[in-house]
XYZ file of C-alpha atoms in Angstrom:
683
model
C 45.201 159.890 216.573
C 48.128 161.301 218.518
C 47.993 164.352 220.763
C 51.384 165.854 221.608
C 51.595 167.668 224.949
C 54.660 169.419 226.286
C 56.531 167.747 229.081
C 56.066 169.526 232.437
C 57.269 168.739 235.980
C 54.811 166.740 237.985
C 53.482 168.238 241.274
C 54.948 166.797 244.443
C 52.941 164.405 246.553
C 52.704 166.957 249.431
C 51.170 169.669 247.308
C 47.635 170.638 248.355
C 44.874 171.053 245.898
C 43.200 174.459 245.950
C 39.857 174.491 247.731
C 36.888 173.897 245.520
C 33.921 176.142 245.529
C 30.424 174.891 245.156
C 28.642 176.401 242.221
C 25.257 177.655 243.420
C 22.136 176.692 241.627
C 20.378 179.279 239.631
C 17.370 180.516 241.631
C 13.938 179.934 240.184
C 11.420 182.662 240.427
C 8.214 181.764 242.102
C 5.374 181.394 239.690
C 7.810 181.149 236.656
C 8.053 178.037 234.547
C 11.749 177.074 233.807
C 12.703 176.587 230.279
C 14.087 173.302 228.905
C 17.530 174.831 228.361
C 17.770 176.051 231.929
C 16.827 172.632 233.290
C 19.462 170.907 231.140
C 22.136 173.428 232.236
C 21.362 172.776 235.940
C 21.646 169.058 235.327
C 25.003 169.505 233.582
C 26.326 171.631 236.431
C 25.274 168.977 238.944
C 27.220 166.357 236.943
C 30.402 168.408 236.684
C 30.583 169.826 240.188
C 33.423 168.014 242.071
C 32.975 166.585 245.466
C 34.828 168.681 248.107
C 38.081 167.104 249.306
C 38.389 164.571 246.433
C 40.676 164.691 243.317
C 38.791 165.068 240.065
C 38.773 161.955 237.894
C 39.924 162.153 234.272
C 38.978 159.545 231.696
C 41.096 158.970 228.526
C 40.029 157.804 225.124
C 41.793 154.426 224.618
C 42.197 155.250 220.882
C 44.364 158.293 221.599
C 48.123 157.886 222.231
C 49.758 160.619 224.293
C 53.422 161.265 223.431
C 55.781 163.418 225.422
C 57.771 165.784 223.215
C 61.551 165.313 223.494
C 64.237 167.958 223.377
C 64.501 167.869 219.495
C 60.795 168.405 218.812
C 59.745 171.911 217.882
C 57.072 173.394 215.740
C 57.749 173.754 212.013
C 57.411 177.547 212.062
C 59.883 177.806 214.923
C 62.347 175.484 213.158
C 62.128 177.530 209.981
C 62.931 180.698 211.837
C 65.810 179.065 213.726
C 67.283 177.659 210.498
C 67.068 181.036 208.774
C 68.759 182.828 211.685
C 71.421 180.117 212.005
C 72.349 180.423 208.318
C 72.474 184.211 208.499
C 74.599 184.151 211.665
C 76.891 181.559 210.056
C 77.787 184.170 207.453
C 78.779 186.483 210.301
C 80.984 183.852 211.965
C 78.538 182.525 214.585
C 78.433 178.743 213.923
C 76.572 177.481 216.985
C 73.170 177.061 215.337
C 74.741 176.069 212.008
C 76.681 173.237 213.659
C 73.506 172.075 215.386
C 71.727 171.737 212.047
C 74.674 169.781 210.640
C 74.546 167.424 213.592
C 70.886 166.636 212.913
C 71.721 165.330 209.426
C 75.103 163.791 210.167
C 74.061 161.746 213.219
C 73.858 158.028 212.473
C 70.195 156.911 212.475
C 71.232 153.840 214.489
C 72.685 156.041 217.233
C 70.636 156.098 220.424
C 70.763 159.909 220.456
C 69.683 160.265 216.819
C 67.001 162.902 216.165
C 63.496 161.720 215.525
C 62.200 161.302 211.963
C 59.921 164.324 212.416
C 62.857 166.498 213.444
C 64.920 165.518 210.416
C 61.988 166.053 208.090
C 61.084 169.470 209.553
C 64.661 170.702 209.288
C 64.799 169.498 205.670
C 61.588 171.444 205.026
C 63.192 174.501 206.605
C 66.303 174.138 204.453
C 64.142 173.786 201.349
C 62.552 177.141 202.101
C 65.952 178.783 202.718
C 67.918 177.137 199.920
C 69.031 180.517 198.559
C 71.181 180.937 201.688
C 73.125 177.685 201.014
C 76.097 179.228 199.244
C 79.707 178.008 199.109
C 80.200 178.822 202.790
C 77.587 176.177 203.649
C 79.365 173.327 201.870
C 79.749 171.415 205.137
C 76.009 171.470 205.777
C 75.273 170.528 202.171
C 77.607 167.536 202.386
C 75.935 166.497 205.647
C 72.492 166.537 204.025
C 73.790 164.722 200.932
C 75.355 162.056 203.150
C 72.266 161.480 205.264
C 70.494 158.132 204.992
C 67.531 159.090 202.803
C 66.978 155.972 200.693
C 65.580 153.927 203.590
C 63.007 156.465 204.790
C 59.316 156.771 203.926
C 58.001 157.972 200.572
C 57.073 161.384 201.937
C 60.608 162.076 203.108
C 62.097 160.809 199.826
C 59.828 163.104 197.816
C 60.803 166.051 200.008
C 64.506 165.149 199.716
C 64.367 164.996 195.911
C 62.585 168.349 195.863
C 65.328 169.808 198.063
C 67.957 168.485 195.628
C 66.129 170.210 192.770
C 65.847 173.499 194.658
C 69.509 173.334 195.604
C 70.880 172.806 192.086
C 68.454 175.383 190.671
C 69.442 178.087 193.157
C 73.120 177.125 193.504
C 74.388 175.724 190.190
C 77.852 175.097 191.601
C 76.483 172.101 193.524
C 75.206 170.167 190.464
C 78.338 167.998 190.188
C 78.331 167.172 193.898
C 74.660 166.201 193.877
C 75.040 164.016 190.781
C 78.134 162.402 192.270
C 76.189 161.484 195.409
C 73.452 159.803 193.366
C 75.836 157.925 191.056
C 77.845 156.725 194.035
C 74.699 154.942 195.220
C 74.834 152.775 192.078
C 77.296 150.478 193.822
C 77.635 151.442 197.490
C 74.101 151.085 198.860
C 74.615 149.098 202.052
C 72.169 146.587 203.469
C 71.511 148.798 206.512
C 70.357 151.626 204.228
C 67.043 149.834 203.794
C 66.498 148.971 207.467
C 66.491 152.285 209.332
C 64.937 152.518 212.815
C 61.293 153.685 212.892
C 60.859 152.950 209.160
C 59.568 149.860 207.355
C 62.220 147.932 205.372
C 63.003 149.158 201.857
C 64.061 146.523 199.344
C 67.165 147.087 197.138
C 65.093 147.420 193.962
C 63.003 150.152 195.573
C 66.143 151.984 196.684
C 67.497 151.943 193.117
C 64.102 153.147 191.887
C 64.432 156.146 194.177
C 67.927 156.928 192.910
C 66.741 156.910 189.309
C 63.676 158.951 190.208
C 65.964 161.641 191.614
C 68.318 161.538 188.611
C 65.457 161.704 186.133
C 63.940 164.676 187.983
C 67.208 166.590 188.035
C 67.967 165.923 184.354
C 64.496 167.155 183.403
C 64.873 170.182 185.653
C 68.345 171.097 184.340
C 68.953 169.649 180.829
C 72.556 170.886 180.870
C 73.260 168.503 183.760
C 73.765 165.677 181.236
C 77.120 167.129 180.214
C 78.167 167.126 183.877
C 76.813 163.647 184.541
C 78.851 161.943 181.781
C 82.302 162.501 183.385
C 80.816 161.629 186.779
C 79.742 158.228 185.431
C 83.258 157.674 184.094
C 84.924 158.638 187.361
C 82.611 156.396 189.411
C 82.977 153.287 187.221
C 84.288 150.435 189.407
C 87.994 149.616 189.005
C 88.902 146.322 187.355
C 89.803 144.822 190.751
C 86.229 145.108 192.073
C 83.976 142.068 192.194
C 81.689 140.801 189.485
C 78.634 141.840 191.486
C 79.812 145.447 191.808
C 80.464 145.656 188.067
C 77.162 144.111 187.016
C 75.111 146.275 189.392
C 76.820 149.411 188.102
C 76.351 148.390 184.457
C 72.686 147.551 185.090
C 72.128 151.034 186.491
C 73.963 152.651 183.580
C 71.765 150.811 181.100
C 68.676 151.884 183.018
C 69.901 155.485 183.008
C 69.974 155.481 179.203
C 66.215 154.831 179.186
C 65.378 158.331 180.452
C 68.573 160.079 179.294
C 68.985 158.968 175.645
C 71.404 161.819 174.990
C 73.924 159.894 177.105
C 73.541 156.588 175.264
C 76.645 156.887 173.090
C 78.855 158.043 175.976
C 77.563 155.391 178.375
C 77.918 152.520 175.912
C 81.419 153.712 174.974
C 82.335 153.759 178.672
C 81.045 150.217 179.248
C 82.790 148.953 176.112
C 86.089 150.549 177.070
C 86.135 149.144 180.608
C 84.962 145.721 179.473
C 87.675 145.669 176.826
C 90.415 146.338 179.377
C 89.318 143.407 181.519
C 88.954 141.258 178.396
C 92.511 141.936 177.236
C 93.926 141.306 180.706
C 92.161 137.948 180.900
C 93.523 136.996 177.488
C 97.062 137.849 178.581
C 96.648 135.866 181.797
C 95.277 132.834 179.965
C 98.222 132.856 177.580
C 100.664 133.056 180.467
C 99.103 130.064 182.170
C 99.529 126.572 180.824
C 97.434 125.752 177.756
C 95.394 123.084 179.500
C 94.632 125.307 182.468
C 93.674 128.202 180.236
C 91.276 126.047 178.235
C 89.560 124.801 181.391
C 89.191 128.340 182.699
C 87.772 129.583 179.437
C 85.241 126.790 178.962
C 84.253 125.623 182.439
C 84.390 128.762 184.513
C 80.752 128.207 185.556
C 78.346 125.400 184.716
C 76.244 126.016 181.597
C 72.838 127.373 182.553
C 69.437 127.572 180.958
C 68.920 130.744 178.954
C 65.949 131.689 181.114
C 68.000 131.513 184.303
C 68.067 134.874 186.044
C 71.418 136.463 186.627
C 70.398 137.254 190.174
C 69.952 133.582 190.876
C 73.632 132.951 190.225
C 74.931 135.746 192.403
C 75.148 133.780 195.644
C 77.400 131.075 194.207
C 79.570 133.550 192.341
C 79.857 135.833 195.362
C 81.131 132.852 197.330
C 83.760 132.260 194.645
C 84.826 135.906 194.802
C 85.025 135.795 198.590
C 87.237 132.745 198.220
C 89.575 134.797 196.038
C 89.711 137.575 198.623
C 90.353 135.182 201.503
C 92.991 133.355 199.468
C 94.731 136.632 198.712
C 95.053 137.319 202.441
C 96.393 133.828 203.106
C 100.132 133.790 202.466
C 100.237 129.983 202.451
C 98.125 129.708 199.276
C 99.998 128.667 196.158
C 100.524 131.781 193.947
C 99.638 129.811 190.837
C 96.354 128.692 192.380
C 95.589 132.224 193.532
C 96.208 133.545 190.050
C 93.865 130.952 188.590
C 91.147 132.074 190.998
C 91.667 135.700 189.984
C 91.471 134.836 186.297
C 88.312 132.814 186.923
C 86.752 135.763 188.720
C 87.571 138.077 185.806
C 86.135 135.630 183.286
C 82.895 135.517 185.284
C 82.899 139.290 185.262
C 83.242 139.493 181.471
C 80.623 136.809 180.977
C 78.043 138.628 183.123
C 78.628 142.019 181.469
C 78.516 140.541 177.960
C 75.222 138.855 178.816
C 73.822 142.202 179.985
C 74.944 143.956 176.794
C 73.507 141.285 174.515
C 70.174 141.552 176.354
C 70.250 145.352 176.191
C 70.874 145.567 172.448
C 68.609 142.671 171.425
C 65.212 144.507 171.419
C 66.476 147.039 168.861
C 67.162 144.250 166.349
C 63.828 142.438 166.533
C 62.896 144.381 163.416
C 66.222 144.922 161.607
C 64.574 147.227 159.066
C 63.472 149.637 161.810
C 65.599 152.799 162.156
C 66.252 151.995 165.829
C 68.169 148.857 164.841
C 70.321 150.727 162.330
C 71.015 153.552 164.794
C 71.969 151.113 167.543
C 74.277 149.241 165.177
C 75.974 152.440 164.051
C 76.736 153.233 167.678
C 78.378 149.807 167.876
C 80.326 150.550 164.684
C 81.594 153.837 166.117
C 82.785 152.059 169.242
C 84.360 149.375 167.068
C 86.403 151.903 165.075
C 87.443 154.037 168.048
C 87.784 151.533 170.916
C 87.801 147.880 169.838
C 89.840 147.990 166.635
C 92.867 149.833 168.121
C 92.992 147.398 171.052
C 95.210 144.396 170.498
C 94.196 140.959 171.730
C 90.545 141.573 172.463
C 88.798 138.195 172.740
C 85.094 138.611 173.497
C 83.885 142.229 173.298
C 83.769 142.287 169.485
C 81.224 139.459 169.421
C 78.493 142.045 169.967
C 79.113 143.151 166.385
C 79.577 139.582 165.190
C 76.121 138.613 166.438
C 74.056 141.675 165.568
C 75.672 142.175 162.153
C 74.205 138.836 161.121
C 70.635 139.760 162.020
C 69.989 141.295 158.564
C 71.708 141.722 155.184
C 71.670 145.493 155.676
C 73.646 145.335 158.920
C 75.976 142.739 157.425
C 76.777 145.123 154.587
C 77.313 147.924 157.101
C 79.896 145.936 159.046
C 81.700 144.530 155.996
C 81.812 147.974 154.447
C 83.170 149.541 157.632
C 85.953 146.953 157.911
C 86.862 147.346 154.236
C 86.948 151.129 154.536
C 89.229 150.940 157.571
C 91.501 148.417 155.829
C 91.858 150.363 152.557
C 91.716 154.018 153.642
C 94.817 155.973 152.712
C 96.644 157.716 155.508
C 95.492 155.328 158.208
C 98.277 153.685 160.275
C 99.417 150.340 158.881
C 98.678 148.524 162.121
C 95.057 149.701 161.955
C 94.732 148.509 158.354
C 96.116 145.106 159.265
C 93.727 144.785 162.201
C 90.738 145.787 160.061
C 91.723 143.165 157.453
C 91.861 140.537 160.221
C 88.373 141.497 161.454
C 86.982 141.401 157.923
C 88.479 137.984 157.164
C 87.445 136.522 160.503
C 83.844 137.710 160.100
C 83.568 136.298 156.580
C 85.201 133.015 157.601
C 83.262 132.437 160.829
C 79.867 134.049 160.174
C 77.341 131.265 159.694
C 74.772 133.603 158.134
C 77.203 135.186 155.659
C 76.029 134.023 152.207
C 78.338 132.691 149.524
C 77.824 135.796 147.392
C 79.275 138.064 150.096
C 82.166 135.626 150.584
C 83.016 135.908 146.884
C 82.503 139.684 146.806
C 84.888 140.232 149.714
C 87.400 137.838 148.161
C 87.360 139.867 144.944
C 87.597 143.237 146.728
C 90.623 142.098 148.746
C 92.170 140.647 145.587
C 91.736 143.898 143.642
C 93.477 145.904 146.384
C 96.261 143.342 146.513
C 96.807 143.793 142.777
C 96.997 147.559 143.218
C 99.603 147.304 145.978
C 101.581 144.638 144.155
C 101.651 146.664 140.933
C 102.851 149.733 142.813
C 105.510 148.066 144.968
C 106.800 145.038 143.087
C 109.170 146.965 140.805
C 111.354 148.201 143.679
C 110.931 145.120 145.877
C 114.072 143.138 146.696
C 112.444 140.581 148.965
C 109.870 140.138 151.746
C 109.716 143.036 154.197
C 106.837 143.311 156.640
C 107.698 146.863 157.636
C 107.314 148.173 154.107
C 104.522 145.935 152.810
C 102.661 145.031 155.991
C 99.222 145.911 154.601
C 99.803 143.690 151.569
C 100.746 140.710 153.727
C 97.765 141.257 156.048
C 95.383 141.121 153.079
C 97.019 137.982 151.678
C 96.701 136.310 155.080
C 93.039 137.369 155.173
C 92.453 135.610 151.844
C 94.237 132.466 153.007
C 92.138 132.374 156.183
C 88.889 132.863 154.247
C 89.863 130.092 151.851
C 90.563 127.632 154.678
C 87.051 128.059 156.130
C 84.921 128.989 153.134
C 86.568 127.321 150.122
C 83.259 125.600 149.371
C 81.679 129.037 148.795
C 84.366 129.818 146.210
C 83.329 126.860 144.069
C 81.230 127.310 140.924
C 78.595 124.759 141.938
C 75.082 124.102 140.672
C 72.541 126.156 142.613
C 70.654 123.092 143.850
C 73.659 121.059 144.984
C 75.161 122.185 148.288
C 77.497 119.147 148.506
C 78.693 119.327 144.916
C 82.372 119.956 145.743
C 82.560 117.079 148.253
C 81.162 114.681 145.654
C 83.711 115.901 143.108
C 86.571 115.285 145.547
C 85.356 111.784 146.283
C 85.172 111.035 142.563
C 88.733 112.310 142.060
C 87.730 115.023 139.581
C 88.883 118.651 139.492
C 86.718 121.366 141.058
C 85.480 124.294 138.973
C 86.271 127.469 140.905
C 84.455 130.784 140.777
C 85.911 133.223 138.215
C 89.142 135.048 139.181
C 89.517 133.138 142.471
C 92.552 131.122 141.445
C 94.129 133.936 139.429
C 94.005 136.409 142.335
C 95.919 134.161 144.709
C 98.353 132.900 142.097
C 99.471 136.396 141.025
C 100.094 137.564 144.565
C 101.551 134.403 146.102
C 104.164 134.084 143.339
C 105.076 137.794 143.395
C 108.418 139.236 144.538
C 106.826 140.296 147.800
C 106.734 136.593 148.775
C 103.770 136.769 151.202
C 104.068 133.118 152.285
C 107.286 134.000 154.120
C 105.647 136.766 156.147
C 102.179 135.342 156.803
C 101.692 133.311 159.987
C 103.211 129.830 159.451
C 100.193 128.056 160.955
C 97.810 129.636 158.437
C 100.203 129.165 155.520
C 100.672 125.470 156.293
C 96.948 124.832 156.645
C 96.249 126.643 153.380
C 98.957 124.596 151.629
C 97.403 121.318 152.795
C 93.835 122.252 151.825
C 94.774 123.898 148.514
C 96.751 120.839 147.498
C 94.050 118.395 148.567
C 91.278 120.187 146.653
C 93.645 120.592 143.677
C 93.475 124.377 143.863
C 97.178 125.213 144.119
C 100.458 123.456 144.929
C 102.746 125.728 146.958
C 104.974 123.314 148.871
C 108.042 124.159 146.709
C 107.720 127.814 147.790
C 107.559 126.744 151.427
C 110.715 124.670 151.048
C 112.511 127.590 149.433
C 111.360 129.948 152.178
C 112.857 127.669 154.809
C 116.297 128.591 153.458
C 115.426 132.298 153.332
C 116.357 134.247 156.453
C 114.491 137.438 157.245
C 116.660 140.369 158.281
C 115.995 144.047 158.649
C 118.389 146.648 157.372
C 119.509 149.854 158.943
C 117.703 151.725 156.206
C 114.449 150.307 157.483
C 115.185 151.690 160.931
C 116.792 154.972 159.981
C 115.710 156.110 156.516
C 118.202 158.308 154.750
C 121.291 156.769 156.298
C 123.920 156.053 153.625
C 124.765 152.539 154.803
C 121.883 150.188 154.105
C 123.459 146.792 154.574
C 121.963 144.137 156.783
C 122.475 144.294 160.517
C 124.800 141.745 162.085
C 123.013 138.833 163.679
C 123.980 135.636 165.411
C 122.570 132.130 165.145
C 120.927 132.583 168.557
C 119.065 135.735 167.540
C 118.167 134.790 163.969
C 115.087 132.720 164.835
C 113.831 135.251 167.335
C 114.312 138.134 164.920
C 112.451 136.263 162.174
C 109.406 135.623 164.334
C 109.149 139.346 165.018
C 109.005 139.994 161.266
C 106.079 137.674 160.604
C 102.383 138.310 161.063
C 100.599 137.007 164.110
C 97.869 134.435 163.583
C 95.291 136.625 165.325
C 91.728 136.484 164.056
C 89.301 138.157 166.469
C 86.307 135.854 165.982
C 87.995 132.695 167.137
C 85.877 130.377 169.334
C 83.740 132.041 172.015
C 83.681 129.971 175.201
C 82.049 132.169 177.854
C 79.553 129.708 179.325
C 76.561 131.985 179.976
C 76.648 134.623 177.245
C 77.589 132.168 174.496
C 73.878 131.380 174.182
C 73.531 134.585 172.170
C 75.788 133.410 169.326
C 74.543 129.856 169.028
C 73.862 129.252 165.359
C 75.934 132.287 164.311
C 79.283 130.538 164.266
C 81.019 128.386 161.631
C 82.895 125.552 163.255
C 85.709 123.728 161.483
C 84.255 121.348 158.922
C 86.155 118.274 157.908
C 87.434 117.799 154.345
C 86.781 114.406 152.736
C 89.990 112.386 152.715
C 92.233 115.084 154.197
C 91.302 114.823 157.854
C 91.467 111.023 157.810
C 94.934 111.212 156.322
C 95.975 113.716 158.962
C 94.591 111.532 161.767
C 96.516 108.545 160.423
C 99.703 110.572 160.129
C 99.289 111.930 163.672
C 98.724 108.405 164.968
C 101.891 107.170 163.279
C 103.922 110.081 164.640
C 102.595 109.440 168.156
C 103.554 105.770 167.909
C 107.026 106.680 166.683
C 107.464 109.181 169.496
C 106.342 106.581 172.034
C 108.779 104.018 170.617
C 111.586 106.573 170.708
C 110.876 107.351 174.342
C 110.869 103.628 175.214
C 114.207 103.203 173.431
C 115.635 106.123 175.415
C 114.451 104.553 178.667
C 116.056 101.232 177.687
C 119.302 102.999 176.864
C 119.206 104.837 180.166
C 118.600 101.605 182.061
C 121.506 99.924 180.278
C 123.803 102.789 181.209
C 122.788 102.577 184.840
C 123.413 98.833 184.927
C 126.826 99.260 183.352
C 127.693 101.834 185.975
């Protein structure tokens, strides 16, 4: 128990005590018997009567602590009245009391002159009762209260603070954005000191984040329209790409938690995370391509040691934070090799992508435990919307799209949804050609690399692509004078998709017995011809040998691999076309650049520019589901991915040929060294 007494000046040592008067006894009447009460009263008076000339002794209860009230301490009723008068006078131009209230909330709690916890709490109570007076003219005071250290205080203060936030936004709607911005800013900038305020017990980080979400949930329930204001605030507060992995993962964790009590924001929040992740993903891909191949491969595969799937992300933060601090210190050190610094930056970004992808996989996974449940289908359709609007238009994405790759294979229904979406985007009239080509690449890559894609879907997609190729070829072949990617780009993209599918899934295009999964390999070993599924050979033959000459435009690496496999499995022999195409030079005409111009002859080119110009007029060998090497999040796609499978006889022949070419190159280099040595000796 605490009794608070006002501080008063002590009497001086020379002060004299007033004289004491002896209290006379009550007279007893002769012959009268005194009552029990009268006797007890006389006894009490005898005990309390002080001795003349001596100071009275005072005894204190040891369980009671006496505290002297400082200059900030006032009664709650008095504080309420002072706050009300200060706000009213502030409107009239008198800011003395108003500035004093601001100082109470803006003073650093670690300052020696900081107001006591009771003072801060009482003034917050007073402001809660006078919230209607906090108009635009009180923005300075509002910002001071919003900036005060509230997360590290006791539960009673936090509850009062959240109630004040609710009263403020209810009475003054113009402050909703500011209040939400303050709460969202705490998603990443909660300092360590915020949980260790003087006179308060420590508050752990998880508890501080719980308080932030409690406040957000309360405000969104109080004002449902605040969700539309919160969405752009979340976008504006998202960490820039240069921030550390820890800042990004903490912010993403809080966004995913926000969706739990604000489901109306799920689509916007997931689109925001996907968009920002995609930008970092593309930048990493560009950086890896700029670095040497060997260095890029090491960065992609060994950025962090592989960990057990049950390992908590928080357990890795200390090591990764040290790596990020190394990057920052290296950036400030001018003596560090720029190439080494760039490698550290790329490594940091790869860690960042890996951590966020792991969070997203874990977030989506519960919805797909029962793929037939509507929640799984709804969650996947959100992914499909983000795919069409964010991922597909972005060139050179490497990892983000694997969310669809993994979850599309969790059920036949979702697989059909994704294949159908890619086909629709690839075939839809009026869509830009570049979007159609990208959709065809996604479709082919999914069919080729998806381990759970059955042979029937492989054949169905092969036939659908072939039918659209026949439609385009029939429409365009009559006026075609040769290969032209600008005019027939969609056609070439679909042919390349078929070639890529054939290279990986040619076994699924074989008409095999149902109970013999290795039928085609046995046929090859025996030297017999393979029976192919109906229409498979005819589709490729018609389009490869057409005037549009797709083998000249498709990526040379894919064309060459298809030629080797098709010849080995006795499917098709196209090497004569490849030899002819080597003598065919791709050029673009002025009519292709400026339609309607009378002169349509070929542009002048030189021998130095011919090769460069030709590479620009061929398709890129980009297939978005190429190997996924992020060391932590790759655990989610284990078993989902088709690795390259050797072909009986072909790979051994290639290995032998490569060995012979290496030996010849080594012998040539030795001969050159001998020739060089002979020249030096002759000199």
